[in-house]
XYZ file of C-alpha atoms in Angstrom:
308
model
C -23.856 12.438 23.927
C -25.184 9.267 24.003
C -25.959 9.062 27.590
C -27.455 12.391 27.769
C -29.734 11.096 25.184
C -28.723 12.336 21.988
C -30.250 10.642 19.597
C -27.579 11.248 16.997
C -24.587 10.746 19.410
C -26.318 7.467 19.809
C -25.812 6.888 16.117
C -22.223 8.255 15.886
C -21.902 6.065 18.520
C -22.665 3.223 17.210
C -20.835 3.584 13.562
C -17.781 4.521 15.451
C -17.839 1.561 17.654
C -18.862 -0.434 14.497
C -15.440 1.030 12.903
C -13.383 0.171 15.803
C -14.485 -3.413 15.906
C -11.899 -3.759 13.268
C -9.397 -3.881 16.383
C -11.405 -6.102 18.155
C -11.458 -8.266 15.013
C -7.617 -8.142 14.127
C -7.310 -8.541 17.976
C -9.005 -11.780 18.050
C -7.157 -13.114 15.117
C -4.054 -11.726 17.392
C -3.349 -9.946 13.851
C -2.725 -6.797 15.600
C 0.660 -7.106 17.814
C 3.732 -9.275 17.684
C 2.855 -9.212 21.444
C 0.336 -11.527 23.095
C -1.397 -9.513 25.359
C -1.240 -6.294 22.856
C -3.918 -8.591 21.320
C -5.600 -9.679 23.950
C -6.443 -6.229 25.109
C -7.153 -5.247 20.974
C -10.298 -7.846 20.940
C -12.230 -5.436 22.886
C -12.700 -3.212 20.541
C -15.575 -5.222 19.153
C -16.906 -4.406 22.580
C -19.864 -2.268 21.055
C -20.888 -4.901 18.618
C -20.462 -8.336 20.013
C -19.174 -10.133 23.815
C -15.660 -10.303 22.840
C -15.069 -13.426 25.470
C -18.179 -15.003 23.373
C -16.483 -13.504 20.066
C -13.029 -15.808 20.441
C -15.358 -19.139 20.571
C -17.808 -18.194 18.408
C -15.507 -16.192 15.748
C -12.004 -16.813 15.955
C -12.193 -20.785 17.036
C -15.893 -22.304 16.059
C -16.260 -20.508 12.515
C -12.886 -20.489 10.662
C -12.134 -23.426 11.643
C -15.686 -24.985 10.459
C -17.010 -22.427 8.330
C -20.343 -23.166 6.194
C -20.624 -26.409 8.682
C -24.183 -27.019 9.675
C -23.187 -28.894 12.760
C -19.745 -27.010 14.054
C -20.443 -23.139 12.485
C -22.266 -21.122 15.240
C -22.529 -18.657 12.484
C -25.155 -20.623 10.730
C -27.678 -20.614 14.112
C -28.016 -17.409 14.834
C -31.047 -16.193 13.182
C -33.205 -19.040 13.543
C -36.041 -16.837 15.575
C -36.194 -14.854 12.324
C -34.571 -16.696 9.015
C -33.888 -19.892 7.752
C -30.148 -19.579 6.548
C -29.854 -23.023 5.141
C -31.750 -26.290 4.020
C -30.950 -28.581 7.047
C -33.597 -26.034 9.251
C -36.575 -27.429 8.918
C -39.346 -24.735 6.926
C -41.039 -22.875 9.499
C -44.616 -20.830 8.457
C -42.511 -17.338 9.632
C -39.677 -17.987 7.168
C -42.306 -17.509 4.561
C -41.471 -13.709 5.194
C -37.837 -13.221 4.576
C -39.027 -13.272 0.962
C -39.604 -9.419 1.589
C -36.229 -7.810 1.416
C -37.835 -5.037 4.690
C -38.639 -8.523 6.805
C -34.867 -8.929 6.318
C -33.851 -5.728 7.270
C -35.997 -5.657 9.939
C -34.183 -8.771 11.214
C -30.811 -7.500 10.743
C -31.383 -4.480 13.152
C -31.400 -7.243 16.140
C -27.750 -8.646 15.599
C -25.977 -6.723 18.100
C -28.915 -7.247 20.758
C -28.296 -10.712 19.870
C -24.699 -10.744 20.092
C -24.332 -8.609 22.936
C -27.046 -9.549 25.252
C -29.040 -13.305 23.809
C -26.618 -15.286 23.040
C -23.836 -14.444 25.369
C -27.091 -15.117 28.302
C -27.520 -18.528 26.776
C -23.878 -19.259 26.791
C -23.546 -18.433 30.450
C -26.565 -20.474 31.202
C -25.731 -23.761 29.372
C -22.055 -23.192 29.275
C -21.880 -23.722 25.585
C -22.926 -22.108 22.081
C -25.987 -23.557 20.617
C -24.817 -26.897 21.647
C -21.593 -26.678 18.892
C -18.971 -24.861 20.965
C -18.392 -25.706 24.574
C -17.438 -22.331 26.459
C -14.316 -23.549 28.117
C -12.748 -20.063 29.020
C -15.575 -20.682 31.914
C -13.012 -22.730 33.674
C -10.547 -19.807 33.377
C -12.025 -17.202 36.213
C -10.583 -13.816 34.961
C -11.970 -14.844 31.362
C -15.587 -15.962 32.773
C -15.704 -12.620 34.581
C -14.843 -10.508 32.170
C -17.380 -12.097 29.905
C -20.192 -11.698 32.797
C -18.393 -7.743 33.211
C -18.790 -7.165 29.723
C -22.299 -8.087 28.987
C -23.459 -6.125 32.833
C -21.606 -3.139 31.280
C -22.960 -3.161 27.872
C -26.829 -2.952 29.406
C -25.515 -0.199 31.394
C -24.031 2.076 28.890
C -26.115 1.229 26.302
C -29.610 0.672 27.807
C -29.752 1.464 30.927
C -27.661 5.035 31.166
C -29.602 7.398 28.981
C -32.571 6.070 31.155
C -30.726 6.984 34.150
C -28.616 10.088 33.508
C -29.933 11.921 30.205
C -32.573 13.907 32.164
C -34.283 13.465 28.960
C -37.832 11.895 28.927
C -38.140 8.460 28.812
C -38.961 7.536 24.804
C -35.799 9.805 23.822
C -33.824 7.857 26.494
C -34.941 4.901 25.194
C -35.005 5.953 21.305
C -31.620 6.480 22.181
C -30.566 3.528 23.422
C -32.695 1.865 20.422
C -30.846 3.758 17.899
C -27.336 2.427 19.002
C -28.411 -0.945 18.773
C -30.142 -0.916 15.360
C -27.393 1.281 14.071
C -24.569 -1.279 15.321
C -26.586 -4.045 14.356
C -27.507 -3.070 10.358
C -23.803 -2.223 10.013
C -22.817 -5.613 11.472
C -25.052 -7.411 9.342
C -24.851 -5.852 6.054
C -21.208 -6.261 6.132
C -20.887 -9.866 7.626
C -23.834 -11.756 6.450
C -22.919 -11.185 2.705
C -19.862 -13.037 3.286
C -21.119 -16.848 3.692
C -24.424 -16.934 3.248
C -25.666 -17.271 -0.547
C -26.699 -20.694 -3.021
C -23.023 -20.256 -4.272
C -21.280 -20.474 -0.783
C -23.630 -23.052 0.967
C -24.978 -25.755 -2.113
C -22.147 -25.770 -4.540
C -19.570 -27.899 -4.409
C -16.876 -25.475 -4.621
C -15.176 -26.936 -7.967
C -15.638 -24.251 -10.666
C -15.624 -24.908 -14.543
C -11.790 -24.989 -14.673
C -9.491 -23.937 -17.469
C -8.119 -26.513 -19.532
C -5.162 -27.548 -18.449
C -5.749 -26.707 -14.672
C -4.907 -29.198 -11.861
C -7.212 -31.852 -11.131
C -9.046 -30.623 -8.316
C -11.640 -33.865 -7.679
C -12.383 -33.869 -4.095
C -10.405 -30.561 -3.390
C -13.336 -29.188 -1.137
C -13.378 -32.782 0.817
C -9.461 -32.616 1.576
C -8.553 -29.588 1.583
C -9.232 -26.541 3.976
C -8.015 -24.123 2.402
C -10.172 -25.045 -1.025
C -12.773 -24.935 1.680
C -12.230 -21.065 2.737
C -12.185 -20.007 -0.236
C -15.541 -21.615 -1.797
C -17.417 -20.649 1.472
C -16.353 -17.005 1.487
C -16.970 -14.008 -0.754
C -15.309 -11.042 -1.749
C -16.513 -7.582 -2.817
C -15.497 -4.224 -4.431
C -11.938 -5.377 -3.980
C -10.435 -2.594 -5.519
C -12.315 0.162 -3.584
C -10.332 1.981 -0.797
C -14.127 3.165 0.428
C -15.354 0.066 0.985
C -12.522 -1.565 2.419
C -12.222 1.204 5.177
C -16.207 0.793 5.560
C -16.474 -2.415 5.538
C -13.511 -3.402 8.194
C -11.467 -5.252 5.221
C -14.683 -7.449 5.620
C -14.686 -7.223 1.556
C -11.597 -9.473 1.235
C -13.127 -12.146 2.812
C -11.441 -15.329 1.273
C -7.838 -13.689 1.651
C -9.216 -13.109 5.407
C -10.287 -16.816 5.620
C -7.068 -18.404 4.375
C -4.468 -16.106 6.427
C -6.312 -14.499 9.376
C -3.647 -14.104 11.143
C -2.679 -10.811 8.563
C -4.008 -7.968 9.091
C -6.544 -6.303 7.263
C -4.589 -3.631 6.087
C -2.371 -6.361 4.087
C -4.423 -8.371 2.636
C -5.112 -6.183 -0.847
C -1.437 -6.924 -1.344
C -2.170 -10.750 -1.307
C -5.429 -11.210 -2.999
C -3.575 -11.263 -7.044
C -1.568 -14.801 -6.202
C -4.524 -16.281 -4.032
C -6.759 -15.541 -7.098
C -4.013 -16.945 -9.657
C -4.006 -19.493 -7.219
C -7.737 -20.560 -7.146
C -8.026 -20.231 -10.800
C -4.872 -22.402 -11.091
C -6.675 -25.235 -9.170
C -10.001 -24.617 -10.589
C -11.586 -23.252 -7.248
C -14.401 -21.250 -7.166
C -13.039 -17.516 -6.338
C -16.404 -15.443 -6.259
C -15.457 -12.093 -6.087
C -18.685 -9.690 -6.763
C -18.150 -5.772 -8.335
C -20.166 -3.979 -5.831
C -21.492 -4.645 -2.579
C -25.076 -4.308 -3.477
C -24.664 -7.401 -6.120
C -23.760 -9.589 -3.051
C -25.908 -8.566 -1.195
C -28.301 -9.343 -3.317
C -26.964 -13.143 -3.465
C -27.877 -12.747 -0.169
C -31.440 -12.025 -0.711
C -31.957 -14.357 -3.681
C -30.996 -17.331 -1.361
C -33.418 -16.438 1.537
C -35.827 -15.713 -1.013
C -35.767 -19.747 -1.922
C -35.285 -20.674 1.389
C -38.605 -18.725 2.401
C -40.032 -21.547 0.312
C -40.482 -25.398 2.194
């Protein structure tokens, strides 16, 4: 549908392949298979909303193992043509409009263009990610071609074929083409963003007001990783069924960051003891009631960063 121009197989298009990227996700973590190359095959299921080559360096490697780190998470650079994210970017005149929650939006419909076609391009070019993560699967052939296959292929089916084959004329070929990448790129965003980015998850320390008698947890963030996950990441409606299925277990974020090698699907029967955990050790477990109350953390904190 999609190729013949069908505007609204474009969108089913796109929420499907945003739905399937849970593979590619679970893949990536190798979360899906006792078998290797079970995984390895899996990770392209995020074909449709990121370069899944790009996706292990970026994702899987560069931002659990550094997440919230100015200089090692990729994560945090992505935006920069449109928001400022976090303090260290230096207040630019255009950030004054992410204040408006639309300006935001607006930016968030660009992720998978960015993700698919931008970045991957300027990984290819300098043979690294934004400077932080050196692409070193370009000295494994099979890998750099199927990166360079992959992002040919996605400006075929998604761009290029309507254009081509619909018979339609050319603004519905293109609308539809349009449609699959602002569809694929809202429901990336709204669902990813919300996890890292907010005051809570960036400034704070990561050392809530513990209970009396808790463990001393001075300098927990500073030595530990796993303190770390946890105070970077955010969960949501943790008890909804919906939300987990929409989201792509996205809303169990901290269990996600401290044991991605589980698979979505298990990590509601985790999330009790890592909570009794945190609490335990006095670190900050922000888990939100809805989705709409993180994301509008979210907001808050681009709202003061619009500001130098």
């Amino acid at each position: 549908s999609h190729v013949r121009g069908n505007v609204l197989g474009s969108f089913l298009f796109a929420v499907f392949g945003w739905l399937i990227g849970a593979l590619g996700h679970d893949g990536g973590h190798f979360a899906v298979s006792r078998k290797p190359f079970v995984n390895d095959l899996s990770v392209w299921g995020i074909s449709f909303l990121c370069n899944p080559v790009m996706w292990q360096h970026q994702h899987t490697y560069a931002h659990h193992s550094h997440t919230n780190e100015f200089d090692h998470d990729p994560d945090l650079h992505h935006f920069t043509a449109f928001l400022r994210v976090h303090r260290k970017f230096r207040h630019e005149e255009r950030y004054g409009l992410q204040r408006h929650r639309a300006f935001v939006f607006f930016a968030y419909a660009f992720v998978v263009f960015g993700t698919c076609i931008k970045i991957p391009f300027g990984m290819l070019k300098d043979g690294s990610l934004y400077g932080l993560v050196e692409f070193t699967d370009r000295k494994r052939p099979l890998r750099a071609f199927m990166m360079l296959a992959h992002y040919v292929g996605y400006i075929g089916i998604i761009l290029v074929a309507p254009i081509l084959f619909s018979g339609q004329p050319w603004y519905l070929a293109i609308l539809a083409g349009l449609t699959h990448v602002v569809t694929a790129g809202m429901l990336f965003a709204i669902f990813s963003q919300i996890n890292h980015l907010n005051e809570r998850s960036i400034e704070i320390g990561g050392v809530s007001d513990r209970p009396s008698g808790s463990k001393d947890p001075s300098n927990l963030v500073e030595t530990s990783w796993a303190a770390r996950q946890v105070v970077t990441s955010n969960n949501f409606a943790t008890s909804s069924f919906a939300w987990h299925l929409l989201s792509n277990g996205l809303n169990l974020q901290i269990e996600h960051h401290l044991f991605p090698g589980l698979n979505h699907c298990h990590l509601h029967l985790i999330a009790p003891v890592v909570r009794q955990t945190c609490e335990e050790y006095g670190v900050l477990y922000k888990s939100y009631e809805t989705w709409s109350d993180l994301m509008d953390a979210t907001l808050q904190w681009l709202d003061a960063l619009s500001l130098p």
